[in-house]
XYZ file of C-alpha atoms in Angstrom:
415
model
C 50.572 22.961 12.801
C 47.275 24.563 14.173
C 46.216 25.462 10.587
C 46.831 22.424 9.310
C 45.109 20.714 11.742
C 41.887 22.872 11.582
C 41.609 22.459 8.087
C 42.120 18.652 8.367
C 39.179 18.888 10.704
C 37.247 20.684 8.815
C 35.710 17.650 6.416
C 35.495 15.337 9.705
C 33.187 18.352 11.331
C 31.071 19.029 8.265
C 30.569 14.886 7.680
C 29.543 14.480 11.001
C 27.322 17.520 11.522
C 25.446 16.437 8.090
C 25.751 12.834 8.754
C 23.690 13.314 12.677
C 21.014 15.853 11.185
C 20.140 14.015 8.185
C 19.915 15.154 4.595
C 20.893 19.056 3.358
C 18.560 19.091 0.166
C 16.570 15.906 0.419
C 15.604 14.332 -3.335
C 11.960 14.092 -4.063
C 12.069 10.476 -5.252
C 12.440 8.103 -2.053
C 10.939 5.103 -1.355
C 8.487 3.374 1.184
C 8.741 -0.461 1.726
C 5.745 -1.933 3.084
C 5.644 -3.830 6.333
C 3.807 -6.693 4.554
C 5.877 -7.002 1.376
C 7.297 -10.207 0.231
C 10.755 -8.895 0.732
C 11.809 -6.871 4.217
C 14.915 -4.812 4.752
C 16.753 -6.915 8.182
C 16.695 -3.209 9.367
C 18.481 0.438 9.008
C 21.203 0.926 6.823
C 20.165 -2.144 4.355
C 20.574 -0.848 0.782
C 18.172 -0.508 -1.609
C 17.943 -0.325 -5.406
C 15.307 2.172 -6.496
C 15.232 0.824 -10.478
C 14.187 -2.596 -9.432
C 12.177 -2.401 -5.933
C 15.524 -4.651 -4.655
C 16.869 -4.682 -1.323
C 20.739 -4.948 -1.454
C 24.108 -5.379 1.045
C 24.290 -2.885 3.773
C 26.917 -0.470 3.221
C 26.341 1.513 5.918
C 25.532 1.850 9.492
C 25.019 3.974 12.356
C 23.568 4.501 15.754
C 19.891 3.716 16.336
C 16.932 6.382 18.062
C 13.691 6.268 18.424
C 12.138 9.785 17.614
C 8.250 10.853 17.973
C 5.681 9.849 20.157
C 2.068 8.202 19.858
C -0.581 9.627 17.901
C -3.696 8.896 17.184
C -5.597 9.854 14.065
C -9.824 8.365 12.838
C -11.386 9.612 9.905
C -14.491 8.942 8.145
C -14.409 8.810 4.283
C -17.362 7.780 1.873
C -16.920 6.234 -1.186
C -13.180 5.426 -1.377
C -11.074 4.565 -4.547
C -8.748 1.755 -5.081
C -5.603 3.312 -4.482
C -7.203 5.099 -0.783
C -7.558 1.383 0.022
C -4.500 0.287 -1.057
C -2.748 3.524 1.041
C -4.665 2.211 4.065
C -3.801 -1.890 4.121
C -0.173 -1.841 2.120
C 0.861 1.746 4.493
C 1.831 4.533 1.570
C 1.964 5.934 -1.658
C 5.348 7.715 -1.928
C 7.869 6.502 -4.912
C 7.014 3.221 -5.812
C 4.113 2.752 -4.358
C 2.373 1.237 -7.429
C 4.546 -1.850 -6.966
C 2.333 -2.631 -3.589
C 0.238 -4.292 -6.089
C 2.309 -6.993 -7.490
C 4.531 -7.160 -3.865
C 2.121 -6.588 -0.546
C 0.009 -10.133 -0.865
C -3.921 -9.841 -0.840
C -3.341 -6.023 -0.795
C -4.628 -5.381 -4.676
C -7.488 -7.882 -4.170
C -8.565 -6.303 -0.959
C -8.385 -2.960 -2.740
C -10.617 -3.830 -5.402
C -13.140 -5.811 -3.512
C -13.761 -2.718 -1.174
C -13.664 0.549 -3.069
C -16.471 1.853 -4.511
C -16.910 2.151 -8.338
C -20.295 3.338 -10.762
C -22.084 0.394 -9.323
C -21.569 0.695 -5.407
C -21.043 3.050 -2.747
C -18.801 3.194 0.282
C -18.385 4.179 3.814
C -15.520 3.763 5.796
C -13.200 4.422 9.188
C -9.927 4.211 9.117
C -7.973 4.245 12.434
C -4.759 5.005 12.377
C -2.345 5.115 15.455
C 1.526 6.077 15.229
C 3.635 5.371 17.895
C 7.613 6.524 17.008
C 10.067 6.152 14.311
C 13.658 4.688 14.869
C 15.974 6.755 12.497
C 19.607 6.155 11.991
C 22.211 9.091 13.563
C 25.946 9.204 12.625
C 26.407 7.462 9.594
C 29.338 5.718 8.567
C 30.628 3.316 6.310
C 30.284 -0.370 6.807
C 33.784 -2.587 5.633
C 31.339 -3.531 2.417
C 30.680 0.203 1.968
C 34.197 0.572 2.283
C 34.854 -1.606 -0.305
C 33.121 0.250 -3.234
C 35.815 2.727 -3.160
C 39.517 2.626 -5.025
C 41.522 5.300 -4.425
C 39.267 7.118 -2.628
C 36.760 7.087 -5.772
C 33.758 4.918 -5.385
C 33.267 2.788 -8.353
C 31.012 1.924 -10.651
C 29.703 -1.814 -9.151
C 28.267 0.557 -6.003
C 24.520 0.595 -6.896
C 24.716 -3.379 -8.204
C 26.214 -4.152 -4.643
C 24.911 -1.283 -2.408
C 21.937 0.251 -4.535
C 21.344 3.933 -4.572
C 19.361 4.058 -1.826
C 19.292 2.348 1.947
C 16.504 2.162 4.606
C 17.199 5.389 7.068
C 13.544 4.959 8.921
C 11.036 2.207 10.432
C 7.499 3.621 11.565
C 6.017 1.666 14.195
C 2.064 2.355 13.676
C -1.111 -0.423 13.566
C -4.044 0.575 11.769
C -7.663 -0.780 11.438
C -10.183 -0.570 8.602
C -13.655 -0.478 8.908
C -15.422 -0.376 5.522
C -19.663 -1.119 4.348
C -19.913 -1.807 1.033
C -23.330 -1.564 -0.701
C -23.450 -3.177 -4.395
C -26.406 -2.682 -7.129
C -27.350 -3.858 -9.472
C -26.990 -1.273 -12.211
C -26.176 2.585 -11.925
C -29.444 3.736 -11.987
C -30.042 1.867 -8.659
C -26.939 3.316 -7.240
C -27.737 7.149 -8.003
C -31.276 6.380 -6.664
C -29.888 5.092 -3.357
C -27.599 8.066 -2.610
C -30.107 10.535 -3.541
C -32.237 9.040 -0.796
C -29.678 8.163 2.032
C -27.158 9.684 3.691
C -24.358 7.652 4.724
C -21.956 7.852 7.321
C -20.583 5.962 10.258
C -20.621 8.810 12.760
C -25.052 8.472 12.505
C -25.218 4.627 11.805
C -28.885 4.858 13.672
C -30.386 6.619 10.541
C -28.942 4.323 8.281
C -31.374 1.746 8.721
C -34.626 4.174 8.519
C -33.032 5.696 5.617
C -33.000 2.164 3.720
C -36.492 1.684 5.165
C -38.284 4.208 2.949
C -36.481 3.052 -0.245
C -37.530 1.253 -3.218
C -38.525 -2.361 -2.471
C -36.701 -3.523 -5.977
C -33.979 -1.995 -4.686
C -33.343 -3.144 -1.278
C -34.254 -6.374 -2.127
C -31.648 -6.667 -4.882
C -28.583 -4.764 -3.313
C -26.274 -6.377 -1.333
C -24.406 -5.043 1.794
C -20.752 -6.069 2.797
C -18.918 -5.220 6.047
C -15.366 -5.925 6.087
C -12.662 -4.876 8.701
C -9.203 -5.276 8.090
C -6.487 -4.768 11.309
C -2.429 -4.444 10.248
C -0.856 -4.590 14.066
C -2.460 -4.587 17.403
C -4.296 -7.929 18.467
C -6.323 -9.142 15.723
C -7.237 -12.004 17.817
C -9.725 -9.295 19.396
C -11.607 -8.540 16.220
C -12.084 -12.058 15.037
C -14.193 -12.033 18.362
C -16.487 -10.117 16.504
C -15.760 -10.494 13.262
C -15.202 -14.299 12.883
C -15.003 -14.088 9.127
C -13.345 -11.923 6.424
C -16.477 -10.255 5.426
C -19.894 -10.400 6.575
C -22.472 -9.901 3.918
C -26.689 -9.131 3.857
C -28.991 -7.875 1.528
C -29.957 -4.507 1.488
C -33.751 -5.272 3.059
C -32.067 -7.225 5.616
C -29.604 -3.958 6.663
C -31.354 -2.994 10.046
C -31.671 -6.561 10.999
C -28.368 -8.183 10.320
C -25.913 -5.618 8.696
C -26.581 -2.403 11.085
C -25.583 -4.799 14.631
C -22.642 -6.400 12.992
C -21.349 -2.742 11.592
C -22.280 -1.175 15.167
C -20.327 -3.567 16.895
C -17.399 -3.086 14.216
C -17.335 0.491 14.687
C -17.290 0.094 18.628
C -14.274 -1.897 18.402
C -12.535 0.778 16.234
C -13.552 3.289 18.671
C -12.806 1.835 21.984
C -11.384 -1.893 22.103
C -8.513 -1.047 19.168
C -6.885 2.139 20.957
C -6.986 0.197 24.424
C -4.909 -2.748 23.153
C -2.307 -0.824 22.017
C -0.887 0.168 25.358
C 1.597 -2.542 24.791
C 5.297 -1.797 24.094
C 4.920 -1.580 19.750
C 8.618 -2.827 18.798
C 8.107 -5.789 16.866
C 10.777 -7.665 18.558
C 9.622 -7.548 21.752
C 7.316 -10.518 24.149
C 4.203 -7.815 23.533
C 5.067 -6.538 20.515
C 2.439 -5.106 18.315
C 3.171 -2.928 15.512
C 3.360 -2.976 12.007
C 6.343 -1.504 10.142
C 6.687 0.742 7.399
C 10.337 1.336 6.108
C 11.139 4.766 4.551
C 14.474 5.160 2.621
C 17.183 8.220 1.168
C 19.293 8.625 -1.216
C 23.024 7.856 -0.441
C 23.990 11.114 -2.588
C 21.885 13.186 0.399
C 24.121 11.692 3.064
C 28.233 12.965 2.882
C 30.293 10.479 4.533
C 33.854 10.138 6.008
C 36.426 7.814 4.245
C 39.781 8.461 5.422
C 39.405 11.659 6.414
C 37.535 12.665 3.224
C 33.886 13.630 2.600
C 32.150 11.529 -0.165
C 29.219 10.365 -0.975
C 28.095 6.401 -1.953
C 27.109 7.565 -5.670
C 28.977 6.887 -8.696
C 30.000 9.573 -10.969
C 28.278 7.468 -13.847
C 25.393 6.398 -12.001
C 22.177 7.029 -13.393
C 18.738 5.618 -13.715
C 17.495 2.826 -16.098
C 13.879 3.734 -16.079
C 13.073 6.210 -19.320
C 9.978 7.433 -19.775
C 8.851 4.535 -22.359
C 9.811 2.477 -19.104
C 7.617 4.423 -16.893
C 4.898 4.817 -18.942
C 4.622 0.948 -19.512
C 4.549 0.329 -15.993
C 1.823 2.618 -15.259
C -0.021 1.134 -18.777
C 0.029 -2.293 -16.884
C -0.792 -0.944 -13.384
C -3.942 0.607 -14.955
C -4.922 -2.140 -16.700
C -4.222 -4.837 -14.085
C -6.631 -2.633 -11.499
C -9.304 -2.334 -14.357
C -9.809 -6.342 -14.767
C -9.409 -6.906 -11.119
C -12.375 -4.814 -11.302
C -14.084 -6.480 -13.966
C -13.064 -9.651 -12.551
C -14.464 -8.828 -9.064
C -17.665 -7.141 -10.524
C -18.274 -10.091 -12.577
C -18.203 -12.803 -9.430
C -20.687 -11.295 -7.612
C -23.053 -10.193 -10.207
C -22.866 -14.373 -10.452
C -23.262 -15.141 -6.726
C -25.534 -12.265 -5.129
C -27.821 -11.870 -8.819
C -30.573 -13.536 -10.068
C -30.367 -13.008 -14.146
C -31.601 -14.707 -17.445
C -29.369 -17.299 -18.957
C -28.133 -14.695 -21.784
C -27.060 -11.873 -19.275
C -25.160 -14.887 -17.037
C -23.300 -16.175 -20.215
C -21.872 -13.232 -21.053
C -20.472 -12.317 -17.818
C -19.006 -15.833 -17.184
C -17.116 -15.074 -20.371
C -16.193 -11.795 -18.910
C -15.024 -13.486 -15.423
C -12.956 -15.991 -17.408
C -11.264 -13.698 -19.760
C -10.942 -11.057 -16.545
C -9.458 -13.238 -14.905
C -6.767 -14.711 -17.126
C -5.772 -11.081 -18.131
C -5.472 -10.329 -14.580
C -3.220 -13.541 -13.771
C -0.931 -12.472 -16.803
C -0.843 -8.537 -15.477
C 0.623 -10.285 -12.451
C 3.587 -11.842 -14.149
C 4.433 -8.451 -16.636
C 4.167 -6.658 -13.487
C 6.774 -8.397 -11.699
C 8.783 -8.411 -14.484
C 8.682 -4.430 -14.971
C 9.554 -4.114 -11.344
C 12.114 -6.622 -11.097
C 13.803 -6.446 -14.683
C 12.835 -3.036 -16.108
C 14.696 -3.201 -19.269
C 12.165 -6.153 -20.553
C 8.843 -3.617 -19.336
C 8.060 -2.628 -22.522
C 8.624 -6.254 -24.260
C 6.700 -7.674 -21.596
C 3.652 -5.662 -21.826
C 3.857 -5.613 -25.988
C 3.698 -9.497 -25.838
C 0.517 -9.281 -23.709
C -1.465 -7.180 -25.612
C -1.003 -9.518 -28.015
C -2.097 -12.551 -25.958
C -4.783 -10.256 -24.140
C -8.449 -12.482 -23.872
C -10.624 -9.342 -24.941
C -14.285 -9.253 -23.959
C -16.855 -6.285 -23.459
C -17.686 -4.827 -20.387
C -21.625 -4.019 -21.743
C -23.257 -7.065 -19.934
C -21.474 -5.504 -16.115
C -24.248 -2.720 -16.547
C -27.283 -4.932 -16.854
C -30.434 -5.257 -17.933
C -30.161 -8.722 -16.199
């Protein structure tokens, strides 16, 4: 009776030890969920399909507990690429992370407008505070989970109901960034400038002396662009000083009009933003602050107890749509969706902050117009390759065909 009753014990013990410490032999490929996406989990547990970026029935629960504590992290970068800006305003680039493009609105057009490229440079501070994590302990079945089983064997509609993955973390974090953009006119004018100043936000007093003592042409053609961008916290605070999106000068003008705003920017990020985040973070809450990022695992990390058995929420046939023609086609049209954003973006303000002959300006309308039909077609094969992978390739085929092609000669000058 005692041996039979250890041994009955024994799957109930090993579920629940694995089930309260979390995964034995994580997988690599897990997902992040932006706090801004179009579509949010309603919290732990929620299922996820991996395949098509879509959230699905919760099949399992547990007990709730906030883990970690607050942490505080500012750095300085210069010159930062597309996807650093997208990390910073759509919150990480784990699996799946190229899909903040097409799902994390503004997030892409924000990216492009503020990285740096062969025709501008960048510096920028990002502040980044982290306050805890609320992970799910205990795991269990829900009655839907339940459901996916038949004697004892889940079956085959488990990923279509309960997806192969669920959400097993929410960060609670708010982050703020800071970001001067300065824009030439060709390349030769941007290799001039940063061999003869030294940027950087920690020394913004020798920015403006720096400009001072360079070419006249130069400074008189470049354009500057601060921009600040806060996810959390109390943005009401930073449209104080920042009362638009983005506050722009040219380059001769930097010491009068640029260099305060930016100073005053940077002040905020250093002072004012960590003070107004003594509030409690949760969401939910009268006070509540923070900005979410959901993490997720995979259900065959997590053994689970059904009727005294261990098993896992994975199907013995389940397996992943996505082949590598798949995967390559979605990175084909993530490429080329970033590349006429760029186009696109380089294109409208060449047209707005550029004086140029009538030839040079006609050939970089035509560029803005076919940029930015290309771009608004990208949009549509992108959602499609997330949403209905099996039509990626298809997709994509039919819009090279359709593609408005143009040449990018005229974004270089002479103008």
């Amino acid at each position: 009776m005692k041996v039979q009753l250890k041994l009955a014990l024994v799957p109930m013990i090993l579920a629940s030890v694995l089930a309260a410490c979390g995964p034995q032999s994580g997988s690599d490929t897990k997902s992040e969920i932006s706090g801004q996406s179009k579509r949010l989990p309603n919290g732990l547990g929620q299922g996820f399909e991996s395949d098509t970026q879509l959230l699905k029935t919760n099949c399992v629960t547990g007990d709730v507990q906030f883990a970690g504590g607050a942490q505080a992290d500012v750095t300085y970068t210069q010159d930062v690429s597309f996807e650093d800006v997208l990390d910073s305003v759509s919150g990480g680039l784990n699996a799946g992370a190229k899909f903040s493009i097409f799902d994390v609105k503004g997030a892409a057009d924000f990216a492009s407008k503020q990285s740096s490229d062969e025709f501008s440079a960048t510096v920028t501070l990002t502040s980044d505070a982290s306050v805890k994590s609320a992970v799910m302990k205990n795991m269990r079945l829900t009655d839907l989970g339940k459901a996916m089983f038949e004697d004892g064997v889940v079956t085959d509609k488990v990923r279509k109901n309960c997806g192969d993955e669920f959400v097993s973390q929410i960060n609670y974090s708010a982050k703020l960034f800071v970001n001067a953009k300065f824009s030439f006119a060709t390349k030769e004018d941007k290799k001039n400038f940063k061999g003869s100043a030294t940027l950087s936000l920690l020394n913004l007093g020798e920015i403006g002396g720096q400009i001072e003592k360079m070419d006249e042409n130069i400074r008189k053609t470049a354009k500057v662009s601060i921009t600040a961008r806060q996810i959390g916290g109390n943005p009401e605070e930073l449209s104080q000083i920042l009362t638009d999106n983005v506050f722009t000068c040219s380059m001769a003008e930097f010491e009068s009009k640029c260099l305060p705003m930016l100073q005053a920017v940077v002040q905020y990020a250093r002072e004012t933003f960590p003070k107004s985040l003594a509030n409690d973070p949760i969401p939910d809450s009268s006070k509540g602050w923070a900005e979410v990022m959901y993490k997720t695992d995979k259900y065959s990390d997590f053994p689970l107890l059904l009727d005294g058995e261990v098993v896992t929420l994975v199907s013995e046939n389940d397996a992943s749509i996505i082949t590598p023609e798949i995967e390559e086609a979605r990175d084909t049209v993530y490429e080329s969706y970033t590349s006429e954003m760029k186009n696109y973006d380089r294109a409208v303000g060449l047209l707005k902050d550029f004086t140029m002959g009538e030839e040079p300006k006609a050939k970089i309308t035509i560029i803005k117009i076919a940029a930015a039909a290309n771009k608004s077609s990208l949009a549509a094969v992108g959602e499609a390759c997330i949403r209905t992978p099996l039509k990626c390739v298809e997709k994509l085929d039919a819009y090279k065909a359709t593609r408005k092609a143009y040449s990018v000669d005229a974004l270089g000058g002479p103008f």
